[in-house]
Amino acid sequence: MTVPTTTSSPPAEGDSTHTTPGLRRALLTSSVGSALEYYDFAIYGIASALVFKHLFFPGLGEAVGLVAIFATYAVGFVARPLGGLFFGSLGDRHGRKTVLVVTVALMGGSSFAIGLLPTYHTAGIWSPILLMLLRLLQGFGAGAEQAGASTLMAEYAPPHRRGYYAALPFVGIQVGMLLATALFIPLAQLDEDVLFGWVWRVPFLLSAVLILVAVYIRLKLEESPAFAQLEETGEVSQRPLRDLMVKSRRNLFITFGLRMAENGTSYLYSTFSISYVTAVVGVSSSVGPLAVACASLAGIVTIPLFGMLSDRIGRVPLYRWAALFQALFAIPAFALMSTGNTVLICVVITVGIGVGVNGMLGSQCALLAELFGARHRYTGVAIGREFSAIIAGGMAPLLGAALLLAFNDSWWPLAGYVILLSLITFLTTFATPETRGRDLTDPADAR
């Protein structure tokens, strides 16, 4: 039994890339890579909030140390667009599979190496320098990972269910975050001497297992149907970046606007809030990771549901209402977190991520791939995602820490920041074309 393809023509006889096993293999490939990427980024974010200040930046005050740690965190996002430029172009010229193997190995290998780093007490200033270099490599590899996963699944999925199938790999994001937070919840309960001594290394060293699994699966993957068709017809672009800049600037800017609320508020809730409720509100260091774990569990359900909903009502309406919800939720969210009540903190972060962020993400998974033409799709999605991530996600924890420092730990500026990001995305949706059901072999962008 064959699965409908992303093209309007029937699959070639005997072409296994169009069969249900081919679709399932693509789904597994994308999901494992997504899990590894967000496991890596989540353990780095949580470790930044809980232990890195003591290990790599000792002697700094609470507020200044927090800014220093999240500045290092933001460095990974600076490298992501460079990785998106480099690997996205390779993916459009040489295929999705090769790039996805390289990116997952580079990303996971960098995280594993962080677990081997000497601390400041052992290596002095070289310790934070090495941490920053590995963070750069981690970001460089991650720069094309999610773009590749979403592009691959969108090109494999049947058009009438593309929103649902393209969203499924992003369940891997939740699994990765869940694995990371599940590891840190018990670790946060340990005595500082034990945690700071060697136990903090364990989550990073465990990246090796995910690397081996991801590389093995991806080596067995066949190329996506859309790219295979480009190869057969000799239409593969040799200059996808130039094509993108000439033909796709409008949709590139649309992507930037769409990502502000989704990516920015995601990192505010999943990373910055852990530091906020621990250092400012004063709750136990295990509460933040517990809340993020609850949100990750919710996301396993809500992301595919929102993807399915985007197939029914359209990508743009769902995205618009999710952005508006995030703006309206901001003030009560930070007001409730500031109470220090564990249950309320868990509910707020779960709703902020599980409904607000994932309402946009469930639509975005297919939408971004559908915005760009087949010959420069990987490059467009990668650059659109990663350049916006510098401003939205990468800077969010750093700006959040700076706002706390500037306004004496008041939560009002933080809520205002969420509202600003959400309104940018809300307004962008009115310039976004509806792309549901689009033919992904079309070389032209959506209009």
Short mmCIF file of C-alpha atoms in Angstrom, two decimals:
data_model
loop_
_atom_site.label_atom_id
_atom_site.label_comp_id
_atom_site.label_asym_id
_atom_site.label_seq_id
_atom_site.Cartn_x
_atom_site.Cartn_y
_atom_site.Cartn_z
CA MET A 1 0.00 0.00 0.00
CA THR A 2 1.44 3.34 -1.00
CA VAL A 3 1.30 6.62 0.83
CA PRO A 4 0.32 9.76 -1.11
CA THR A 5 3.34 11.80 -2.03
CA THR A 6 4.07 15.49 -2.08
CA THR A 7 3.74 15.52 -5.86
CA SER A 8 0.64 15.40 -7.99
CA SER A 9 2.02 12.53 -10.06
CA PRO A 10 1.85 8.90 -8.96
CA PRO A 11 4.92 7.32 -7.41
CA ALA A 12 7.28 5.43 -9.61
CA GLU A 13 6.84 1.69 -9.51
CA GLY A 14 9.09 0.10 -6.92
CA ASP A 15 10.13 3.44 -5.46
CA SER A 16 10.37 2.68 -1.75
CA THR A 17 10.70 6.31 -0.77
CA HIS A 18 6.98 6.68 -1.40
CA THR A 19 5.89 3.69 0.66
CA THR A 20 4.67 3.64 4.22
CA PRO A 21 8.01 2.18 5.46
CA GLY A 22 9.82 5.06 3.73
CA LEU A 23 7.57 7.60 5.43
CA ARG A 24 8.03 5.92 8.78
CA ARG A 25 11.81 5.81 8.36
CA ALA A 26 11.85 9.52 7.57
CA LEU A 27 9.72 10.18 10.63
CA LEU A 28 12.04 8.17 12.86
CA THR A 29 15.10 9.87 11.39
CA SER A 30 13.71 13.34 11.93
CA SER A 31 12.38 12.61 15.41
CA VAL A 32 15.63 11.15 16.77
CA GLY A 33 17.60 14.11 15.46
CA SER A 34 15.13 16.56 16.99
CA ALA A 35 15.35 14.73 20.30
CA LEU A 36 19.15 14.93 20.28
CA GLU A 37 19.21 18.62 19.34
CA TYR A 38 16.85 19.68 22.09
CA TYR A 39 18.34 17.28 24.61
CA ASP A 40 21.69 18.97 23.95
CA PHE A 41 20.29 22.48 24.12
CA ALA A 42 18.08 21.72 27.13
CA ILE A 43 20.88 20.23 29.23
CA TYR A 44 23.05 23.21 28.36
CA GLY A 45 20.27 25.63 29.29
CA ILE A 46 19.43 23.88 32.55
CA ALA A 47 23.10 23.46 33.47
CA SER A 48 23.59 27.17 32.72
CA ALA A 49 20.82 28.05 35.14
CA LEU A 50 21.88 25.66 37.91
CA VAL A 51 25.63 24.92 37.88
CA PHE A 52 27.70 26.68 35.21
CA LYS A 53 28.02 29.95 37.13
CA HIS A 54 29.78 28.10 39.94
CA LEU A 55 31.91 25.93 37.65
CA PHE A 56 33.01 28.34 34.92
CA PHE A 57 32.34 31.86 36.30
CA PRO A 58 33.06 31.69 40.04
CA GLY A 59 33.33 34.86 42.10
CA LEU A 60 30.76 36.89 40.18
CA GLY A 61 27.65 38.20 41.87
CA GLU A 62 24.27 36.50 41.36
CA ALA A 63 22.97 38.97 38.77
CA VAL A 64 26.28 39.51 36.92
CA GLY A 65 26.98 35.77 36.92
CA LEU A 66 23.55 35.13 35.44
CA VAL A 67 24.21 37.61 32.64
CA ALA A 68 27.63 36.04 31.95
CA ILE A 69 26.18 32.54 31.76
CA PHE A 70 23.37 33.50 29.43
CA ALA A 71 25.79 35.47 27.26
CA THR A 72 27.65 32.18 26.75
CA TYR A 73 24.29 30.52 26.11
CA ALA A 74 23.49 33.13 23.45
CA VAL A 75 26.79 32.39 21.65
CA GLY A 76 25.32 29.10 20.44
CA PHE A 77 22.59 31.03 18.67
CA VAL A 78 25.13 33.27 16.99
CA ALA A 79 26.66 30.16 15.38
CA ARG A 80 23.31 28.70 14.32
CA PRO A 81 22.71 30.99 11.31
CA LEU A 82 26.25 30.32 10.10
CA GLY A 83 25.46 26.62 10.28
CA GLY A 84 22.16 27.27 8.54
CA LEU A 85 23.91 29.12 5.71
CA PHE A 86 26.57 26.44 5.27
CA PHE A 87 24.54 23.25 5.72
CA GLY A 88 21.32 24.61 4.21
CA SER A 89 23.11 25.32 0.94
CA LEU A 90 24.69 21.85 1.04
CA GLY A 91 21.27 20.29 1.63
CA ASP A 92 19.84 21.95 -1.48
CA ARG A 93 22.84 21.01 -3.62
CA HIS A 94 23.64 17.51 -2.38
CA GLY A 95 20.50 16.28 -0.66
CA ARG A 96 18.90 16.24 2.78
CA LYS A 97 20.33 12.90 3.97
CA THR A 98 24.06 13.72 3.87
CA VAL A 99 23.63 16.97 5.73
CA LEU A 100 21.44 15.41 8.41
CA VAL A 101 24.12 12.81 9.18
CA VAL A 102 26.86 15.43 9.55
CA THR A 103 24.84 17.89 11.63
CA VAL A 104 23.70 15.35 14.19
CA ALA A 105 27.27 14.06 14.66
CA LEU A 106 28.71 17.57 15.09
CA MET A 107 25.97 18.70 17.44
CA GLY A 108 26.04 15.65 19.67
CA GLY A 109 29.83 15.40 19.66
CA SER A 110 30.13 18.97 20.95
CA SER A 111 27.75 18.25 23.81
CA PHE A 112 29.69 15.12 24.73
CA ALA A 113 32.92 17.15 24.82
CA ILE A 114 31.36 19.69 27.20
CA GLY A 115 31.01 16.85 29.67
CA LEU A 116 34.79 16.39 29.55
CA LEU A 117 35.73 20.04 30.14
CA PRO A 118 37.91 21.10 33.07
CA THR A 119 36.30 23.70 35.36
CA TYR A 120 37.64 27.16 36.20
CA HIS A 121 39.29 25.86 39.37
CA THR A 122 41.34 23.46 37.23
CA ALA A 123 42.06 25.34 34.00
CA GLY A 124 41.43 28.98 34.87
CA ILE A 125 40.34 31.28 32.05
CA TRP A 126 40.71 28.48 29.49
CA SER A 127 37.70 26.78 31.00
CA PRO A 128 35.04 29.35 29.93
CA ILE A 129 36.88 29.86 26.63
CA LEU A 130 36.64 26.15 25.80
CA LEU A 131 33.01 26.12 26.92
CA MET A 132 32.26 28.96 24.52
CA LEU A 133 34.07 27.24 21.62
CA LEU A 134 32.12 24.01 22.12
CA ARG A 135 28.91 25.99 22.41
CA LEU A 136 29.75 27.57 19.04
CA LEU A 137 30.27 24.14 17.45
CA GLN A 138 27.06 22.86 19.00
CA GLY A 139 25.16 25.81 17.55
CA PHE A 140 26.85 25.43 14.15
CA GLY A 141 25.66 21.85 13.87
CA ALA A 142 22.19 22.64 15.18
CA GLY A 143 21.84 25.46 12.64
CA ALA A 144 20.49 23.16 9.95
CA GLU A 145 19.17 20.27 12.05
CA GLN A 146 15.58 21.39 12.61
CA ALA A 147 15.38 22.94 9.14
CA GLY A 148 16.45 19.60 7.68
CA ALA A 149 14.04 17.60 9.81
CA SER A 150 11.05 19.77 8.97
CA THR A 151 11.97 19.97 5.26
CA LEU A 152 12.47 16.22 5.04
CA MET A 153 9.14 15.38 6.65
CA ALA A 154 7.20 18.01 4.72
CA GLU A 155 8.56 16.59 1.47
CA TYR A 156 7.71 13.02 2.47
CA ALA A 157 4.24 13.69 3.88
CA PRO A 158 0.96 13.41 1.95
CA PRO A 159 -0.26 16.97 1.17
CA HIS A 160 -3.65 16.67 2.91
CA ARG A 161 -1.97 15.54 6.16
CA ARG A 162 1.28 17.46 5.85
CA GLY A 163 0.64 19.60 8.93
CA TYR A 164 0.21 16.50 11.09
CA TYR A 165 3.18 14.54 9.72
CA ALA A 166 5.52 17.55 9.62
CA ALA A 167 4.69 18.22 13.28
CA LEU A 168 5.52 14.70 14.46
CA PRO A 169 9.33 15.11 14.40
CA PHE A 170 8.90 18.06 16.73
CA VAL A 171 7.53 15.65 19.29
CA GLY A 172 11.18 14.64 19.41
CA ILE A 173 11.88 18.13 20.75
CA GLN A 174 9.64 17.41 23.71
CA VAL A 175 11.19 13.99 24.23
CA GLY A 176 14.67 15.54 24.22
CA MET A 177 13.65 18.25 26.69
CA LEU A 178 11.89 15.66 28.83
CA LEU A 179 15.00 13.47 28.95
CA ALA A 180 17.14 16.45 29.90
CA THR A 181 14.85 17.78 32.61
CA ALA A 182 14.17 14.29 33.94
CA LEU A 183 17.91 13.85 34.44
CA PHE A 184 18.36 17.20 36.17
CA ILE A 185 15.40 16.93 38.57
CA PRO A 186 17.12 14.31 40.78
CA LEU A 187 20.56 15.85 40.18
CA ALA A 188 19.34 19.20 41.51
CA GLN A 189 18.54 17.52 44.83
CA LEU A 190 22.13 16.41 45.41
CA ASP A 191 24.58 18.21 47.66
CA GLU A 192 26.48 20.91 45.80
CA ASP A 193 29.81 19.19 46.45
CA VAL A 194 28.58 16.11 44.58
CA LEU A 195 26.73 17.96 41.83
CA PHE A 196 29.55 20.40 41.13
CA GLY A 197 32.19 17.71 41.48
CA TRP A 198 31.36 15.30 38.63
CA VAL A 199 27.65 14.47 38.48
CA TRP A 200 26.85 17.51 36.29
CA ARG A 201 28.88 15.82 33.53
CA VAL A 202 26.61 12.78 33.25
CA PRO A 203 23.82 14.34 31.10
CA PHE A 204 26.41 15.63 28.62
CA LEU A 205 28.27 12.34 28.37
CA LEU A 206 25.00 10.50 27.70
CA SER A 207 24.77 12.40 24.40
CA ALA A 208 27.03 9.68 22.97
CA VAL A 209 24.17 7.17 23.05
CA LEU A 210 21.83 9.44 21.09
CA ILE A 211 24.59 10.26 18.59
CA LEU A 212 25.18 6.61 17.73
CA VAL A 213 21.47 5.87 17.34
CA ALA A 214 20.82 8.97 15.21
CA VAL A 215 23.77 8.43 12.86
CA TYR A 216 22.90 4.74 12.38
CA ILE A 217 19.29 5.52 11.46
CA ARG A 218 20.16 8.38 9.13
CA LEU A 219 22.71 6.37 7.18
CA LYS A 220 19.84 4.04 6.18
CA LEU A 221 17.54 6.86 5.07
CA GLU A 222 16.67 7.38 1.40
CA GLU A 223 16.54 10.85 -0.14
CA SER A 224 13.28 12.84 0.04
CA PRO A 225 10.89 12.45 -2.95
CA ALA A 226 10.98 16.17 -3.80
CA PHE A 227 14.78 16.34 -3.95
CA ALA A 228 14.94 13.02 -5.81
CA GLN A 229 12.67 14.49 -8.47
CA LEU A 230 14.92 17.55 -8.78
CA GLU A 231 17.87 15.23 -9.37
CA GLU A 232 15.98 13.21 -11.98
CA THR A 233 15.01 16.32 -13.93
CA GLY A 234 18.40 18.01 -13.55
CA GLU A 235 16.87 21.01 -11.76
CA VAL A 236 18.99 20.95 -8.59
CA SER A 237 20.19 24.49 -7.86
CA GLN A 238 23.95 24.99 -7.72
CA ARG A 239 23.49 28.39 -6.06
CA PRO A 240 20.53 28.04 -3.70
CA LEU A 241 21.63 30.95 -1.51
CA ARG A 242 21.67 33.32 -4.48
CA ASP A 243 18.28 32.02 -5.63
CA LEU A 244 16.91 32.57 -2.15
CA MET A 245 18.18 36.14 -1.90
CA VAL A 246 16.85 37.02 -5.36
CA LYS A 247 13.47 35.31 -5.25
CA SER A 248 12.53 34.84 -1.59
CA ARG A 249 13.32 37.93 0.43
CA ARG A 250 9.66 38.61 1.22
CA ASN A 251 9.02 35.12 2.57
CA LEU A 252 12.32 35.22 4.43
CA PHE A 253 11.19 38.30 6.34
CA ILE A 254 7.82 36.67 6.97
CA THR A 255 9.67 33.75 8.53
CA PHE A 256 11.58 36.12 10.81
CA GLY A 257 8.35 37.68 12.05
CA LEU A 258 6.62 34.34 12.59
CA ARG A 259 9.50 33.09 14.69
CA MET A 260 9.58 35.97 17.18
CA ALA A 261 6.80 34.73 19.44
CA GLU A 262 7.27 31.00 18.89
CA ASN A 263 11.02 30.86 19.44
CA GLY A 264 11.42 33.77 21.83
CA THR A 265 8.72 32.82 24.31
CA SER A 266 9.75 29.17 24.09
CA TYR A 267 13.17 29.97 25.55
CA LEU A 268 11.76 32.45 28.04
CA TYR A 269 9.51 29.76 29.48
CA SER A 270 11.79 26.74 29.09
CA THR A 271 15.17 28.25 30.04
CA PHE A 272 15.00 31.71 31.57
CA SER A 273 12.06 30.91 33.85
CA ILE A 274 14.16 28.22 35.57
CA SER A 275 16.64 30.86 36.68
CA TYR A 276 13.88 33.36 37.47
CA VAL A 277 11.89 31.13 39.81
CA THR A 278 15.07 29.84 41.47
CA ALA A 279 17.21 32.98 41.86
CA VAL A 280 14.49 35.64 42.14
CA VAL A 281 11.31 33.97 43.37
CA GLY A 282 13.31 31.67 45.66
CA VAL A 283 11.78 28.25 45.02
CA SER A 284 13.72 24.98 45.06
CA SER A 285 16.10 24.46 42.14
CA SER A 286 14.11 21.36 41.13
CA VAL A 287 10.86 23.27 40.49
CA GLY A 288 11.93 24.83 37.19
CA PRO A 289 13.07 21.56 35.58
CA LEU A 290 9.89 19.87 36.90
CA ALA A 291 7.72 22.53 35.25
CA VAL A 292 9.58 22.20 31.93
CA ALA A 293 9.18 18.41 32.13
CA CYS A 294 5.41 18.86 32.54
CA ALA A 295 5.38 21.16 29.51
CA SER A 296 7.34 18.60 27.49
CA LEU A 297 4.84 15.89 28.35
CA ALA A 298 2.02 18.16 27.26
CA GLY A 299 3.86 18.94 24.03
CA ILE A 300 3.98 15.29 23.04
CA VAL A 301 0.19 15.55 22.72
CA THR A 302 -0.38 19.18 21.70
CA ILE A 303 2.16 19.49 18.86
CA PRO A 304 0.62 16.78 16.63
CA LEU A 305 -2.88 17.97 17.58
CA PHE A 306 -2.09 21.51 16.47
CA GLY A 307 -0.42 20.14 13.33
CA MET A 308 -3.60 18.22 12.57
CA LEU A 309 -5.67 21.33 13.27
CA SER A 310 -3.58 23.31 10.77
CA ASP A 311 -4.59 20.74 8.12
CA ARG A 312 -8.24 21.48 8.90
CA ILE A 313 -8.43 25.26 9.41
CA GLY A 314 -5.22 26.41 7.70
CA ARG A 315 -1.72 27.34 8.83
CA VAL A 316 -2.24 31.09 9.17
CA PRO A 317 -5.44 31.23 11.30
CA LEU A 318 -4.00 28.79 13.84
CA TYR A 319 -0.70 30.70 14.02
CA ARG A 320 -2.51 34.02 14.48
CA TRP A 321 -4.69 32.87 17.37
CA ALA A 322 -1.80 31.16 19.14
CA ALA A 323 0.27 34.37 19.00
CA LEU A 324 -2.65 36.37 20.37
CA PHE A 325 -3.13 33.85 23.19
CA GLN A 326 0.55 34.18 24.13
CA ALA A 327 0.24 37.97 24.35
CA LEU A 328 -2.87 37.79 26.55
CA PHE A 329 -1.34 35.11 28.77
CA ALA A 330 1.87 37.02 29.54
CA ILE A 331 0.77 39.17 32.50
CA PRO A 332 -1.11 36.46 34.41
CA ALA A 333 1.74 34.03 33.66
CA PHE A 334 4.48 36.06 35.34
CA ALA A 335 2.16 37.22 38.12
CA LEU A 336 1.40 33.60 39.00
CA MET A 337 5.04 32.48 38.74
CA SER A 338 6.06 35.26 41.13
CA THR A 339 3.88 33.74 43.87
CA GLY A 340 6.38 30.91 44.32
CA ASN A 341 3.64 28.28 44.31
CA THR A 342 5.05 25.09 42.76
CA VAL A 343 1.75 23.99 41.24
CA LEU A 344 1.08 27.39 39.69
CA ILE A 345 4.61 27.58 38.25
CA CYS A 346 4.17 24.15 36.64
CA VAL A 347 0.76 25.12 35.23
CA VAL A 348 2.01 28.42 33.82
CA ILE A 349 5.04 26.95 32.06
CA THR A 350 3.00 24.00 30.78
CA VAL A 351 0.32 26.27 29.31
CA GLY A 352 2.81 28.82 27.97
CA ILE A 353 4.75 26.15 26.09
CA GLY A 354 2.08 23.48 25.55
CA VAL A 355 -0.58 25.85 24.18
CA GLY A 356 1.05 29.17 23.28
CA VAL A 357 4.36 28.02 21.80
CA ASN A 358 3.10 24.72 20.41
CA GLY A 359 0.03 26.31 18.84
CA MET A 360 2.43 28.24 16.62
CA LEU A 361 4.92 25.39 16.23
CA GLY A 362 2.23 22.91 15.15
CA SER A 363 1.41 25.16 12.22
CA GLN A 364 4.98 26.27 11.56
CA CYS A 365 6.36 22.78 10.94
CA ALA A 366 4.67 22.58 7.53
CA LEU A 367 4.25 26.31 6.90
CA LEU A 368 7.93 27.24 6.66
CA ALA A 369 8.70 24.45 4.20
CA GLU A 370 5.65 25.41 2.13
CA LEU A 371 6.71 29.05 1.91
CA PHE A 372 9.81 28.29 -0.17
CA GLY A 373 10.32 26.76 -3.61
CA ALA A 374 11.79 23.28 -4.02
CA ARG A 375 15.22 24.34 -5.34
CA HIS A 376 16.15 26.48 -2.31
CA ARG A 377 13.78 25.19 0.37
CA TYR A 378 16.37 23.80 2.80
CA THR A 379 18.40 27.02 2.60
CA GLY A 380 15.31 29.17 3.09
CA VAL A 381 14.00 27.28 6.08
CA ALA A 382 17.46 27.08 7.69
CA ILE A 383 18.29 30.77 7.26
CA GLY A 384 14.78 31.87 8.18
CA ARG A 385 14.76 29.78 11.35
CA GLU A 386 18.27 30.48 12.52
CA PHE A 387 18.73 34.18 11.81
CA SER A 388 15.46 34.84 13.61
CA ALA A 389 16.62 32.61 16.48
CA ILE A 390 19.47 34.99 17.31
CA ILE A 391 17.03 37.79 18.06
CA ALA A 392 14.15 35.70 19.35
CA GLY A 393 15.44 32.65 21.26
CA GLY A 394 19.14 33.30 21.66
CA MET A 395 18.77 36.76 23.14
CA ALA A 396 15.64 36.05 25.20
CA PRO A 397 17.30 34.66 28.36
CA LEU A 398 20.05 37.29 28.20
CA LEU A 399 17.57 40.15 27.78
CA GLY A 400 15.39 38.65 30.49
CA ALA A 401 18.32 38.64 32.92
CA ALA A 402 19.22 42.21 31.92
CA LEU A 403 15.62 43.36 32.50
CA LEU A 404 15.64 41.82 35.97
CA LEU A 405 18.90 43.59 36.74
CA ALA A 406 17.64 46.94 35.39
CA PHE A 407 14.21 46.85 37.07
CA ASN A 408 15.15 45.40 40.47
CA ASP A 409 13.72 41.91 39.87
CA SER A 410 10.29 43.18 38.78
CA TRP A 411 8.34 40.78 36.56
CA TRP A 412 6.40 43.48 34.66
CA PRO A 413 9.14 44.12 32.04
CA LEU A 414 9.36 40.37 31.43
CA ALA A 415 5.64 40.19 30.69
CA GLY A 416 5.99 43.22 28.43
CA TYR A 417 8.79 41.48 26.54
CA VAL A 418 6.56 38.45 25.88
CA ILE A 419 3.74 40.73 24.72
CA LEU A 420 6.05 42.56 22.31
CA LEU A 421 7.31 39.33 20.72
CA SER A 422 3.77 37.97 20.43
CA LEU A 423 2.39 41.11 18.79
CA ILE A 424 5.19 41.11 16.19
CA THR A 425 4.18 37.58 15.18
CA PHE A 426 0.45 38.37 15.33
CA LEU A 427 0.88 41.24 12.87
CA THR A 428 3.17 39.15 10.61
CA THR A 429 0.40 36.59 10.07
CA PHE A 430 -1.59 39.20 8.13
CA ALA A 431 1.20 39.29 5.52
CA THR A 432 1.62 35.49 5.42
CA PRO A 433 0.12 33.54 2.50
CA GLU A 434 -1.96 30.47 3.28
CA THR A 435 0.05 27.44 2.11
CA ARG A 436 -2.02 24.43 3.18
CA GLY A 437 -1.87 21.63 0.59
CA ARG A 438 0.78 23.30 -1.59
CA ASP A 439 2.72 21.22 -4.16
CA LEU A 440 6.24 21.01 -2.76
CA THR A 441 7.79 20.20 -6.14
CA ASP A 442 6.89 23.73 -7.29
CA PRO A 443 10.11 25.76 -7.74
CA ALA A 444 8.26 29.04 -7.03
CA ASP A 445 7.65 30.45 -3.55
CA ALA A 446 4.18 30.70 -2.05
CA ARG A 447 2.46 34.03 -2.63
#
